Amino acid sequence: ETGVTQTPRHLVMGMTNKKSLKCEQHLGHNAMYWYKQSAKKPLELMFVYSLEERVENNSVPSRFSPECPNSSHLFLHLHTLQPEDSALYLCASSRNRGRDQPQHFGDGTRLSIL
Amino acid sequence: DQQVKQNSPSLSVQEGRISILNCDYTNSMFDYFLWYKKYPAEGPTFLISISSIKDKNEDGRFTVFLNKSAKHLSLHIVPSQPGDSAVYFCAAQASGTYKYIFGTGTRLKVLA
């Protein structure tokens, strides 16, 4: 068990659809992250939450809207996405947002925009 | 401009031999480094880390070396096993920050 669970694993949606990605961590961590991984590019940090408060929004377009209702759950709400948003979206958590804290990743949601 | 570079997209090694994965960085403020392993259809898994106060950290078959003057780190796997076949990412964290900057990964294939 990875400790960080993401659903769905795969998602195909049209540009006008609205969908949500879900992440749940069972590790008792206080910080959670959304990353985007496009083909042949490094992981890009999108959002950071610490104790349910958003502390980082890495210049992400407003068509991506995160939500963190509690320290165990993180959502990424999607609407009117573009084809270039097709990518692997990874959720991660760490004990806290501090230094020297390895992040634990989920298995990701493979998103395809038609 | 990429601050963390893994210049070898792929590497093939015979089972039982040593695998050496390399990572170069440009930001002299980086002081904490990690290696992650990623299997297909799974998320990255933390493997090993090193702080800039050290030049070597060892965990079983995995050893990470840090050369601060060259801004270079490497991951040695010895002996390599077929189960080590995966994509390996290095990541770096700068002093005073909590963000990790990732490389693009190196795909390791260990041949039986």
CSV table of C-alpha atoms in Angstrom, one decimal, chain A residues 9 35 37 40-43 45 48 55-56 58 90 97-103 105-107, chain B residues 2 31-32 34 36 38 41-44 46 89 93-100 102-104:
chain,number,residue,atom,x,y,z
A,9,ARG,CA,-6.3,6.3,-12.2
A,35,TYR,CA,2.3,17.9,-9.3
A,37,GLN,CA,4.2,15.5,-15.1
A,40,LYS,CA,9.8,14.3,-21.1
A,41,LYS,CA,9.5,17.1,-18.6
A,42,PRO,CA,10.4,17.3,-14.9
A,43,LEU,CA,7.7,17.1,-12.3
A,45,LEU,CA,4.8,21.6,-8.6
A,48,VAL,CA,1.0,23.0,-1.8
A,55,VAL,CA,0.6,28.0,0.9
A,56,GLU,CA,1.7,27.8,-2.7
A,58,ASN,CA,2.8,27.9,-8.6
A,90,LEU,CA,0.5,13.2,-9.0
A,97,ARG,CA,6.2,21.4,4.8
A,98,GLY,CA,9.6,21.7,6.4
A,99,ARG,CA,13.1,21.0,5.3
A,100,ASP,CA,14.5,17.5,4.6
A,101,GLN,CA,11.1,15.9,4.3
A,102,PRO,CA,10.8,13.3,1.6
A,103,GLN,CA,7.5,13.4,-0.2
A,105,PHE,CA,3.6,10.0,-3.9
A,106,GLY,CA,0.4,8.4,-5.1
A,107,ASP,CA,0.2,6.5,-8.3
B,2,GLN,CA,16.6,23.4,-15.8
B,31,ASP,CA,21.6,21.6,0.1
B,32,TYR,CA,19.4,18.5,0.2
B,34,LEU,CA,16.9,12.8,-3.0
B,36,TYR,CA,13.2,8.5,-6.3
B,38,LYS,CA,9.3,5.0,-10.4
B,41,ALA,CA,1.8,3.0,-13.7
B,42,GLU,CA,3.0,3.8,-10.2
B,43,GLY,CA,4.0,7.0,-8.4
B,44,PRO,CA,7.6,7.8,-7.5
B,46,PHE,CA,11.5,7.7,-2.2
B,89,PHE,CA,14.6,10.8,-10.6
B,93,GLN,CA,16.0,21.4,-2.3
B,94,ALA,CA,17.5,24.8,-1.8
B,95,SER,CA,18.4,26.2,1.6
B,96,GLY,CA,15.6,28.1,3.2
B,97,THR,CA,12.9,26.5,1.0
B,98,TYR,CA,10.7,23.4,1.0
B,99,LYS,CA,10.2,23.0,-2.7
B,100,TYR,CA,11.9,20.2,-4.6
B,102,PHE,CA,13.2,17.4,-10.1
B,103,GLY,CA,15.2,16.1,-13.0
B,104,THR,CA,13.7,14.5,-16.0
